[in-house]
mmCIF file of C-alpha atoms in Angstrom:
data_model
loop_
_atom_site.group_PDB
_atom_site.id
_atom_site.type_symbol
_atom_site.label_atom_id
_atom_site.label_comp_id
_atom_site.label_asym_id
_atom_site.label_seq_id
_atom_site.Cartn_x
_atom_site.Cartn_y
_atom_site.Cartn_z
ATOM 1 C CA UNK S 1 340.894 49.204 58.343
ATOM 2 C CA UNK S 2 343.709 51.686 58.066
ATOM 3 C CA UNK S 3 344.511 55.338 57.700
ATOM 4 C CA UNK S 4 342.405 57.470 55.391
ATOM 5 C CA UNK S 5 343.925 59.700 52.713
ATOM 6 C CA UNK S 6 342.588 63.167 51.936
ATOM 7 C CA UNK S 7 343.012 64.148 48.296
ATOM 8 C CA UNK S 8 342.206 67.387 46.481
ATOM 9 C CA UNK S 9 341.169 67.321 42.817
ATOM 10 C CA UNK S 10 341.924 69.950 40.155
ATOM 11 C CA UNK S 11 338.744 71.862 41.108
ATOM 12 C CA UNK S 12 339.903 72.156 44.721
ATOM 13 C CA UNK S 13 337.331 69.657 46.008
ATOM 14 C CA UNK S 14 338.360 67.190 48.665
ATOM 15 C CA UNK S 15 337.981 63.422 48.511
ATOM 16 C CA UNK S 16 338.675 60.860 51.213
ATOM 17 C CA UNK S 17 339.853 57.351 50.345
ATOM 18 C CA UNK S 18 340.193 54.578 52.910
ATOM 19 C CA UNK S 19 340.967 50.861 53.091
ATOM 20 C CA UNK S 20 338.347 48.418 54.388
ATOM 21 C CA UNK S 21 338.742 45.244 56.433
ATOM 22 C CA UNK S 22 338.484 43.032 53.335
ATOM 23 C CA UNK S 23 341.384 44.721 51.537
ATOM 24 C CA UNK S 24 339.010 46.659 49.327
ATOM 25 C CA UNK S 25 338.607 50.436 49.314
ATOM 26 C CA UNK S 26 336.083 53.199 49.817
ATOM 27 C CA UNK S 27 335.881 56.700 48.397
ATOM 28 C CA UNK S 28 333.743 59.726 49.200
ATOM 29 C CA UNK S 29 331.562 61.247 46.497
ATOM 30 C CA UNK S 30 330.094 64.148 48.438
ATOM 31 C CA UNK S 31 329.920 66.003 51.732
ATOM 32 C CA UNK S 32 327.325 68.197 53.408
ATOM 33 C CA UNK S 33 328.858 71.031 55.372
ATOM 34 C CA UNK S 34 326.399 73.818 56.250
ATOM 35 C CA UNK S 35 327.990 77.279 56.385
ATOM 36 C CA UNK S 36 329.773 77.852 59.674
ATOM 37 C CA UNK S 37 329.612 74.228 60.848
ATOM 38 C CA UNK S 38 331.567 71.004 60.609
ATOM 39 C CA UNK S 39 330.854 68.280 58.054
ATOM 40 C CA UNK S 40 327.546 66.641 58.957
ATOM 41 C CA UNK S 41 327.144 64.037 56.184
ATOM 42 C CA UNK S 42 329.574 62.132 53.953
ATOM 43 C CA UNK S 43 328.395 59.998 51.033
ATOM 44 C CA UNK S 44 330.437 57.626 48.925
ATOM 45 C CA UNK S 45 331.066 54.228 47.422
ATOM 46 C CA UNK S 46 332.715 51.200 48.998
ATOM 47 C CA UNK S 47 333.878 47.890 47.531
ATOM 48 C CA UNK S 48 332.737 44.766 49.360
ATOM 49 C CA UNK S 49 334.185 41.277 48.925
ATOM 50 C CA UNK S 50 331.803 39.033 46.991
ATOM 51 C CA UNK S 51 329.716 41.919 45.628
ATOM 52 C CA UNK S 52 330.106 43.133 42.053
ATOM 53 C CA UNK S 53 330.466 46.893 41.749
ATOM 54 C CA UNK S 54 330.579 49.434 44.572
ATOM 55 C CA UNK S 55 327.890 49.980 47.189
ATOM 56 C CA UNK S 56 326.622 53.389 48.294
ATOM 57 C CA UNK S 57 327.211 54.508 51.865
ATOM 58 C CA UNK S 58 326.217 57.501 53.971
ATOM 59 C CA UNK S 59 327.873 58.490 57.227
ATOM 60 C CA UNK S 60 326.243 61.245 59.254
ATOM 61 C CA UNK S 61 326.223 62.776 62.679
ATOM 62 C CA UNK S 62 323.538 64.635 64.534
#
């Protein structure tokens, strides 16, 4: 693992990219941030060694 990078696209939307333990990478595809609160859910795709294509992931807090 390593440091994540926050990027902003031309529409002003944020995207987080991050390295994984296997030297692959992950990228966020969406966030859920109810008005007036912090981010509660992040969805994305992550590459995994030995698996073709990217796998979906969801990280959330309660």
